[in-house]
Short mmCIF file of C-alpha atoms in Angstrom, two decimals:
data_model
loop_
_atom_site.label_atom_id
_atom_site.label_comp_id
_atom_site.label_asym_id
_atom_site.label_seq_id
_atom_site.Cartn_x
_atom_site.Cartn_y
_atom_site.Cartn_z
CA MET A 469 48.01 -31.21 -89.25
CA GLY A 470 49.87 -31.42 -85.95
CA THR A 471 48.93 -33.25 -82.80
CA THR A 472 46.41 -31.55 -80.59
CA GLY A 473 46.19 -31.37 -76.82
CA GLN A 474 43.29 -32.06 -74.48
CA GLY A 475 43.12 -28.75 -72.63
CA GLN A 476 45.18 -27.49 -69.73
CA ALA A 477 43.22 -29.43 -67.11
CA GLY A 478 43.57 -32.73 -68.97
CA GLN A 479 47.28 -32.19 -69.50
CA ASP A 480 47.80 -31.33 -65.81
CA ALA A 481 45.96 -34.51 -64.80
CA ASP A 482 48.00 -36.63 -67.20
CA GLU A 483 51.25 -35.12 -65.97
CA ALA A 484 50.18 -35.70 -62.34
CA ASN A 485 49.35 -39.32 -63.13
CA GLY A 486 52.70 -39.72 -64.88
CA GLN A 487 54.53 -38.33 -61.84
CA THR A 488 52.58 -40.70 -59.57
CA VAL A 489 53.54 -43.68 -61.73
CA LYS A 490 57.19 -42.64 -61.66
CA ARG A 491 57.13 -42.23 -57.86
CA ARG A 492 55.54 -45.64 -57.41
CA SER A 493 58.08 -47.24 -59.74
CA ALA A 494 60.94 -45.55 -57.89
CA ALA A 495 59.59 -46.66 -54.49
CA SER A 496 59.10 -50.22 -55.73
CA GLY A 497 62.62 -50.23 -57.18
CA PHE A 498 64.07 -48.99 -53.88
CA LEU A 499 62.30 -51.71 -51.89
CA ASP A 500 63.44 -54.38 -54.35
CA ALA A 501 67.02 -53.12 -54.13
CA LEU A 502 66.88 -53.09 -50.32
CA ARG A 503 65.45 -56.61 -50.16
CA LEU A 504 68.01 -57.92 -52.62
CA SER A 505 70.90 -56.24 -50.75
CA VAL A 506 69.85 -57.73 -47.41
CA THR A 507 69.39 -61.20 -48.89
CA SER A 508 72.76 -61.10 -50.67
CA GLY A 509 74.55 -59.76 -47.61
CA VAL A 510 73.09 -62.44 -45.31
CA THR A 511 73.96 -65.15 -47.87
CA GLY A 512 77.56 -63.93 -48.06
CA ALA A 513 77.81 -63.82 -44.27
CA ALA A 514 76.38 -67.34 -43.93
CA LEU A 515 78.79 -68.83 -46.47
CA ALA A 516 81.71 -67.03 -44.83
CA ALA A 517 80.60 -68.40 -41.44
CA LEU A 518 80.70 -71.93 -42.87
CA VAL A 519 84.23 -71.43 -44.16
CA VAL A 520 85.43 -69.74 -40.96
CA GLY A 521 83.86 -72.49 -38.85
CA VAL A 522 85.75 -75.16 -40.81
CA ILE A 523 89.09 -73.31 -40.64
CA MET A 524 88.77 -72.52 -36.90
CA GLU A 525 87.09 -75.86 -36.12
CA ALA A 526 84.38 -73.85 -34.36
CA VAL A 527 81.19 -75.89 -34.38
CA PRO A 528 78.86 -73.05 -33.25
CA VAL A 529 80.01 -70.77 -36.06
CA PHE A 530 79.62 -73.56 -38.61
CA VAL A 531 76.14 -74.49 -37.37
CA THR A 532 75.02 -70.85 -37.36
CA GLY A 533 76.11 -70.32 -40.96
CA GLY A 534 74.49 -73.56 -42.08
CA GLY A 535 71.27 -72.76 -40.24
CA VAL A 536 70.99 -69.33 -41.84
CA LEU A 537 71.51 -70.85 -45.31
CA VAL A 538 68.78 -73.42 -44.68
CA VAL A 539 66.39 -70.67 -43.58
CA LEU A 540 67.16 -68.62 -46.71
CA ILE A 541 66.52 -71.63 -48.92
CA LEU A 542 63.19 -72.35 -47.24
CA ILE A 543 62.11 -68.71 -47.58
CA GLY A 544 63.02 -68.78 -51.28
CA VAL A 545 61.03 -71.98 -51.87
CA VAL A 546 57.95 -70.65 -50.07
CA ALA A 547 58.11 -67.28 -51.82
CA GLY A 548 58.49 -68.97 -55.19
CA ARG A 549 55.31 -71.01 -54.68
CA ARG A 550 53.19 -68.02 -53.75
CA SER A 551 51.13 -66.62 -56.60
CA PRO A 552 51.83 -62.94 -57.26
CA ALA A 553 49.10 -60.68 -55.90
CA GLY A 554 47.76 -57.50 -57.36
CA GLU A 555 46.00 -56.52 -60.49
CA GLU A 556 47.15 -57.43 -63.95
CA PRO A 557 49.02 -54.61 -65.70
CA PRO A 558 46.94 -52.59 -68.15
CA ALA A 559 46.92 -53.88 -71.69
CA GLY A 560 48.92 -52.04 -74.31
CA ARG A 561 47.19 -49.26 -76.23
CA LEU A 562 47.63 -48.25 -79.85
CA ALA A 563 48.96 -44.84 -80.81
CA LEU A 564 50.77 -43.04 -83.63
CA ALA A 565 54.44 -42.10 -83.34
CA ARG A 566 56.80 -39.88 -85.33
CA ILE A 567 60.16 -41.47 -86.16
CA GLU A 568 62.75 -38.88 -85.14
CA ASP A 569 65.75 -41.06 -85.96
CA LEU A 570 66.73 -44.70 -86.42
CA ARG A 571 69.98 -46.59 -86.58
CA ALA A 572 70.60 -50.24 -87.42
CA THR A 573 73.06 -51.91 -85.06
CA ASN A 574 73.69 -55.10 -87.03
CA GLY A 575 73.06 -56.20 -90.60
CA GLU A 576 73.99 -59.89 -90.57
CA MET A 577 70.49 -61.38 -90.07
CA ALA A 578 67.08 -61.15 -91.71
CA ASP A 579 65.71 -59.39 -88.60
CA VAL A 580 67.91 -56.34 -88.08
CA PRO A 581 68.17 -54.76 -84.59
CA VAL A 582 67.29 -51.08 -84.93
CA LYS A 583 67.50 -48.23 -82.40
CA PHE A 584 64.56 -45.84 -82.72
CA ARG A 585 63.97 -42.35 -81.29
CA LEU A 586 60.21 -41.73 -81.36
CA THR A 587 57.68 -39.07 -80.49
CA VAL A 588 54.63 -41.03 -79.25
CA ALA A 589 51.32 -39.18 -79.60
CA PRO A 590 48.62 -41.04 -77.60
CA ASP A 591 45.00 -39.99 -77.88
CA ASP A 592 44.60 -39.60 -74.10
CA ARG A 593 47.79 -37.82 -72.97
CA PRO A 594 50.35 -35.32 -74.25
CA ALA A 595 53.00 -36.50 -76.73
CA TYR A 596 56.35 -37.61 -75.34
CA ARG A 597 59.69 -38.94 -76.54
CA VAL A 598 61.11 -42.41 -76.00
CA LYS A 599 64.06 -44.51 -77.16
CA ILE A 600 63.52 -48.19 -78.00
CA ASN A 601 65.36 -51.13 -79.56
CA GLN A 602 63.39 -53.44 -81.87
CA ALA A 603 64.26 -56.03 -84.51
CA ILE A 604 62.81 -55.14 -87.92
CA ASN A 605 62.77 -57.45 -90.92
CA LEU A 606 65.22 -56.36 -93.62
CA VAL A 607 62.44 -56.09 -96.22
CA ASP A 608 60.37 -53.77 -93.96
CA ILE A 609 63.16 -51.33 -93.09
CA PRO A 610 62.48 -49.00 -96.09
CA PHE A 611 59.04 -48.25 -94.61
CA TYR A 612 60.60 -46.72 -91.49
CA ARG A 613 62.27 -43.40 -92.29
CA PRO A 614 63.10 -40.30 -90.26
CA ARG A 615 60.11 -37.94 -89.96
CA GLY A 616 57.78 -40.78 -90.96
CA THR A 617 54.81 -42.04 -88.92
CA ALA A 618 54.46 -45.53 -87.41
CA VAL A 619 51.80 -47.33 -85.38
CA VAL A 620 52.97 -48.33 -81.90
CA THR A 621 51.67 -49.90 -78.70
CA TYR A 622 52.41 -48.40 -75.31
CA ARG A 623 51.46 -49.10 -71.68
CA PRO A 624 49.81 -46.17 -69.86
CA ASP A 625 51.39 -47.20 -66.53
CA GLU A 626 54.86 -47.65 -68.09
CA PRO A 627 54.99 -45.28 -71.09
CA TRP A 628 58.60 -46.27 -71.88
CA GLU A 629 57.33 -49.75 -72.87
CA VAL A 630 56.75 -48.97 -76.57
CA ARG A 631 56.77 -51.42 -79.49
CA ILE A 632 56.29 -50.69 -83.19
CA VAL A 633 53.38 -52.56 -84.78
CA THR A 634 54.80 -53.96 -88.01
CA ARG A 635 51.42 -55.14 -89.32
CA PRO A 636 48.77 -52.60 -88.21
CA THR A 637 45.11 -52.84 -89.11
CA PRO A 638 43.89 -51.02 -92.24
CA GLU A 639 42.28 -48.32 -90.10
CA TRP A 640 45.51 -47.54 -88.23
CA SER A 641 47.51 -47.75 -91.46
CA ARG A 642 45.23 -45.08 -92.95
CA ARG A 643 45.62 -42.90 -89.85
CA ALA A 644 49.41 -43.23 -90.04
CA GLU A 645 49.41 -42.19 -93.71
CA GLU A 646 47.25 -39.12 -93.06
CA ALA A 647 48.78 -37.95 -89.76
CA GLU A 648 51.49 -35.35 -89.35
CA ILE A 649 52.90 -35.47 -85.83
CA ASP A 650 54.92 -32.64 -84.31
CA SER A 651 58.18 -33.49 -82.54
CA ALA A 652 57.91 -33.48 -78.77
CA PRO A 653 60.58 -31.56 -76.79
CA GLU A 654 63.61 -33.49 -75.55
CA SER A 655 62.48 -32.66 -72.01
CA THR A 656 59.57 -35.09 -72.44
CA LEU A 657 61.89 -38.09 -72.91
CA VAL A 658 60.80 -41.00 -70.68
CA SER A 659 62.86 -44.03 -69.68
CA ASP A 660 62.61 -46.98 -67.34
CA PRO A 661 63.38 -45.68 -63.81
CA GLY A 662 64.17 -49.18 -62.61
CA VAL A 663 67.66 -50.56 -62.09
CA SER A 664 69.24 -52.31 -65.07
CA GLU A 665 70.22 -55.97 -64.97
CA GLY A 666 73.89 -55.07 -64.80
CA SER A 667 73.27 -52.83 -61.80
CA TRP A 668 71.35 -55.61 -60.07
CA CYS A 669 74.32 -57.96 -60.52
CA VAL A 670 76.77 -55.38 -59.16
CA LEU A 671 74.49 -54.70 -56.18
CA CYS A 672 74.22 -58.42 -55.37
CA LEU A 673 77.97 -58.90 -55.63
CA LEU A 674 78.78 -55.93 -53.41
CA ALA A 675 76.25 -56.95 -50.75
CA PHE A 676 77.51 -60.56 -50.85
CA LEU A 677 81.13 -59.47 -50.44
CA ALA A 678 80.19 -57.02 -47.69
CA GLY A 679 78.46 -59.76 -45.69
CA ALA A 680 81.36 -62.14 -46.11
CA ALA A 681 83.90 -59.44 -45.19
CA LEU A 682 81.95 -58.60 -42.01
CA VAL A 683 82.19 -62.19 -40.75
CA VAL A 684 85.89 -62.42 -41.61
CA LEU A 685 86.58 -59.17 -39.75
CA LEU A 686 84.76 -60.42 -36.67
CA PHE A 687 87.05 -63.46 -36.47
CA ARG A 688 90.21 -61.92 -37.90
CA GLY A 689 92.15 -62.38 -34.64
CA GLU A 690 91.68 -66.14 -34.67
CA LEU A 691 92.04 -66.50 -38.43
CA PHE A 692 95.27 -64.56 -38.96
CA THR A 693 98.27 -64.95 -36.73
CA SER A 694 100.27 -62.46 -38.69
CA GLY A 695 99.41 -59.83 -41.18
CA ASP A 696 100.87 -57.21 -43.38
CA GLY A 697 100.58 -53.47 -42.86
CA ASP A 698 98.85 -51.19 -45.13
CA GLY A 699 98.69 -52.53 -48.64
CA ALA A 700 100.09 -50.70 -51.54
CA ALA A 701 97.82 -48.03 -52.82
CA ALA A 702 96.10 -48.96 -55.98
CA LYS A 703 97.52 -47.22 -58.98
CA PRO A 704 94.93 -44.90 -60.48
CA PRO A 705 93.86 -45.90 -63.93
CA SER A 706 95.47 -43.99 -66.71
CA SER A 707 93.31 -42.10 -69.11
CA SER A 708 93.85 -41.16 -72.68
CA SER A 709 91.96 -38.95 -75.04
CA SER A 710 91.76 -38.88 -78.77
CA SER A 711 90.39 -36.22 -81.04
CA THR A 712 87.97 -37.07 -83.80
CA SER A 713 88.39 -35.69 -87.27
CA ARG A 714 85.83 -33.22 -88.64
CA THR A 715 85.58 -35.22 -91.88
CA PHE A 716 85.50 -38.97 -92.48
CA SER A 717 85.31 -41.40 -95.37
CA THR A 718 85.26 -45.17 -95.74
CA SER A 719 84.40 -47.78 -98.33
CA THR A 720 83.84 -51.50 -98.65
CA THR A 721 83.76 -54.03 -101.47
CA VAL A 722 81.77 -57.19 -102.08
CA SER A 723 83.82 -60.10 -103.38
CA GLY A 724 83.06 -63.24 -105.31
CA PRO A 725 82.55 -64.07 -108.99
CA SER A 726 78.77 -63.50 -108.77
CA ALA A 727 78.73 -60.88 -106.02
CA SER A 728 77.22 -57.54 -107.00
CA LEU A 729 75.62 -54.68 -105.13
CA LEU A 730 72.69 -55.00 -107.54
CA THR A 731 71.67 -58.22 -105.78
CA PHE A 732 68.52 -57.62 -103.72
CA GLY A 733 69.30 -56.64 -100.14
CA VAL A 734 73.07 -56.36 -100.59
CA MET A 735 73.09 -52.55 -100.88
CA ARG A 736 71.18 -52.04 -97.63
CA VAL A 737 73.29 -54.54 -95.71
CA THR A 738 76.45 -52.86 -97.01
CA ALA A 739 75.08 -49.45 -95.99
CA MET A 740 74.46 -50.79 -92.48
CA GLU A 741 78.04 -52.03 -92.29
CA LEU A 742 79.37 -48.63 -93.34
CA GLU A 743 77.09 -46.90 -90.83
CA ALA A 744 78.45 -49.07 -88.02
CA ARG A 745 82.00 -48.36 -89.18
CA VAL A 746 81.68 -44.55 -89.14
CA ASP A 747 79.30 -44.59 -86.12
CA THR A 748 76.76 -42.25 -87.70
CA ALA A 749 73.93 -42.48 -90.21
CA TYR A 750 74.36 -38.93 -91.55
CA VAL A 751 76.80 -38.54 -94.45
CA THR A 752 77.40 -35.95 -97.15
CA ALA A 753 77.98 -38.25 -100.14
CA ILE A 754 77.40 -41.89 -101.12
CA THR A 755 79.00 -43.60 -104.11
CA ILE A 756 77.85 -47.06 -105.27
CA GLU A 757 79.47 -49.15 -108.00
CA ASP A 758 79.09 -52.78 -109.02
CA HIS A 759 81.35 -54.14 -106.26
CA ARG A 760 82.09 -51.08 -104.11
CA MET A 761 80.24 -48.66 -101.85
CA ALA A 762 81.82 -45.59 -100.26
CA VAL A 763 80.58 -42.81 -97.97
CA ARG A 764 81.94 -39.42 -96.98
CA GLY A 765 80.83 -37.11 -94.20
CA ASP A 766 81.51 -34.05 -92.12
CA SER A 767 80.53 -34.07 -88.44
CA THR A 768 80.18 -30.28 -88.45
CA ARG A 769 77.51 -30.19 -91.17
CA PRO A 770 73.88 -29.70 -90.02
CA VAL A 771 71.48 -32.60 -90.51
CA SER A 772 69.61 -30.71 -93.25
CA GLU A 773 72.79 -30.80 -95.38
CA THR A 774 73.35 -34.55 -95.03
CA VAL A 775 71.85 -37.81 -96.26
CA HIS A 776 70.51 -40.43 -93.81
CA LEU A 777 71.92 -43.81 -94.84
CA GLN A 778 68.79 -45.76 -93.88
CA SER A 779 66.32 -43.39 -95.56
CA LEU A 780 67.27 -44.33 -99.14
CA PRO A 781 65.22 -46.82 -101.24
CA TYR A 782 68.13 -49.17 -102.01
CA GLU A 783 65.70 -51.81 -103.25
CA LEU A 784 64.74 -49.47 -106.15
CA PHE A 785 68.32 -48.63 -107.19
CA PRO A 786 68.85 -51.79 -109.35
CA GLY A 787 65.80 -50.80 -111.39
CA LEU A 788 67.20 -47.29 -111.91
CA VAL A 789 70.53 -48.77 -113.07
CA ARG A 790 68.70 -51.08 -115.48
CA GLU A 791 66.67 -48.17 -116.86
CA ALA A 792 69.79 -46.03 -117.31
CA ARG A 793 71.62 -48.82 -119.15
CA THR A 794 68.78 -49.46 -121.61
CA THR A 795 67.12 -46.08 -122.29
CA LEU A 796 69.92 -43.50 -122.55
CA GLY A 797 71.53 -44.53 -125.84
CA VAL A 798 74.43 -46.58 -124.41
CA SER A 799 74.23 -49.86 -126.29
CA ASP A 800 77.00 -51.68 -124.42
CA PRO A 801 77.51 -50.08 -120.98
CA ARG A 802 80.91 -50.85 -119.54
CA SER A 803 80.32 -49.42 -116.07
CA TRP A 804 77.71 -47.72 -113.91
CA ARG A 805 77.82 -45.57 -110.79
CA ILE A 806 75.25 -44.17 -108.35
CA ASP A 807 76.01 -40.88 -106.60
CA VAL A 808 73.75 -39.71 -103.75
CA THR A 809 74.14 -36.17 -102.45
CA PRO A 810 72.02 -33.88 -100.22
CA GLY A 811 69.34 -31.91 -101.99
CA THR A 812 69.66 -28.19 -102.54
CA GLY A 813 67.01 -25.82 -101.28
CA ALA A 814 64.61 -25.89 -98.36
CA GLY A 815 62.75 -29.18 -98.01
CA ALA A 816 64.57 -30.83 -100.90
CA GLY A 817 65.39 -34.49 -100.39
CA PRO A 818 68.55 -36.32 -101.47
CA ARG A 819 69.43 -36.40 -105.16
CA VAL A 820 70.23 -39.76 -106.75
CA ARG A 821 72.23 -39.72 -110.01
CA VAL A 822 72.85 -42.93 -111.99
CA THR A 823 75.70 -42.61 -114.52
CA VAL A 824 76.45 -45.21 -117.24
CA THR A 825 79.50 -45.23 -119.50
CA GLY A 826 80.05 -47.06 -122.79
CA LYS A 827 81.81 -46.67 -126.12
CA GLU A 828 79.24 -44.08 -127.17
CA GLY A 829 80.01 -41.88 -124.17
CA THR A 830 78.45 -41.10 -120.82
CA ALA A 831 74.80 -40.62 -119.90
CA HIS A 832 72.93 -40.22 -116.66
CA LEU A 833 69.50 -39.94 -115.08
CA ASP A 834 68.47 -38.24 -111.84
CA ALA A 835 65.92 -39.46 -109.29
CA ASP A 836 64.54 -38.27 -105.97
CA ALA A 837 64.59 -40.02 -102.58
CA THR A 838 61.57 -42.15 -103.54
CA GLY A 839 63.18 -43.52 -106.71
CA ARG A 840 61.10 -41.36 -109.09
CA VAL A 841 63.08 -40.28 -112.16
CA THR A 842 63.23 -36.48 -112.41
CA ASP A 843 65.68 -35.91 -115.30
CA ARG A 844 67.39 -37.83 -118.13
CA ARG A 845 70.52 -36.95 -120.08
CA ALA A 846 71.17 -39.32 -122.96
CA VAL A 847 74.50 -39.66 -124.75
CA GLY A 848 75.42 -36.41 -126.44
CA GLU A 849 73.02 -34.21 -124.44
CA SER A 850 74.51 -31.49 -122.30
CA GLY A 851 73.60 -30.92 -118.67
#
């Protein structure tokens, strides 16, 4: 079943409330930016007045700059002691969300940073899209797959503040298992309208420099007895472009006398490294051997004809290898290989084939994306 709406009137009210929240956030952000710009500009001017007063030996200029700095410090101390007024922000609410896509950004720790694209489906407003970053434990990553359902918390006043609940209650776990959520349009994507931390720093620096430059310009006649003409024009930065290949392939090996991709967790970490190397999670083929993993891809292929690197149950692959080595008539397997390719046909998931080779010959078994064995070919059987 898909998500249901609340009627046209309810949706219009929710959208109006959402627009009001965005306007309030934008107005608050503008006032904060204006206040920060003025404070930084006055601080830069005061410091410049101190320096100019020392260089020119002008006591009034020095005293003015020092007085302004003292006033700014006093204002900051008083403002810091005041308790913030206003109501407490609304508590987070629980909702179900469809995982549109996910990508791990680092695989060197137990808690792996993951970028999620979600469709959040609250009970009291229309579904919308959001992008979040959240650290997920390496063991829990197999439970989060594209087109799956997760339990999340969101804030009604700031819908972009979404967090995945890694340990939901049994009731919400049951709802997540039974729900089928439709993807929301890209036009419903919400994001924080506020200014990022980097932008705040740039704004402070520019206002500070502007205030200092204003004071220097006011006293430039006394400060500089001689000056140069127009400075040399800054050389425009050069630009370069590079074309990306339609196809790509890469591989990596694990080293060490006891290192093997069959060790728990090593396959997934290696897959994350390869994903970061090719800068995409969608590939057309995956090959896994005892000490080597390789991927191939084609950027022109549609998503339905690819395999998502993080959607595979790597933790089940060692068991499939063990089953292939002991049940297919190969008494002394010399090597094994796992090949993962996109499924054929509408709605078919990836196909996992485990091949073992020994003195008796070659045998293989096939499994689906959940690790369930679908076919066996022992030594001597055709197919």
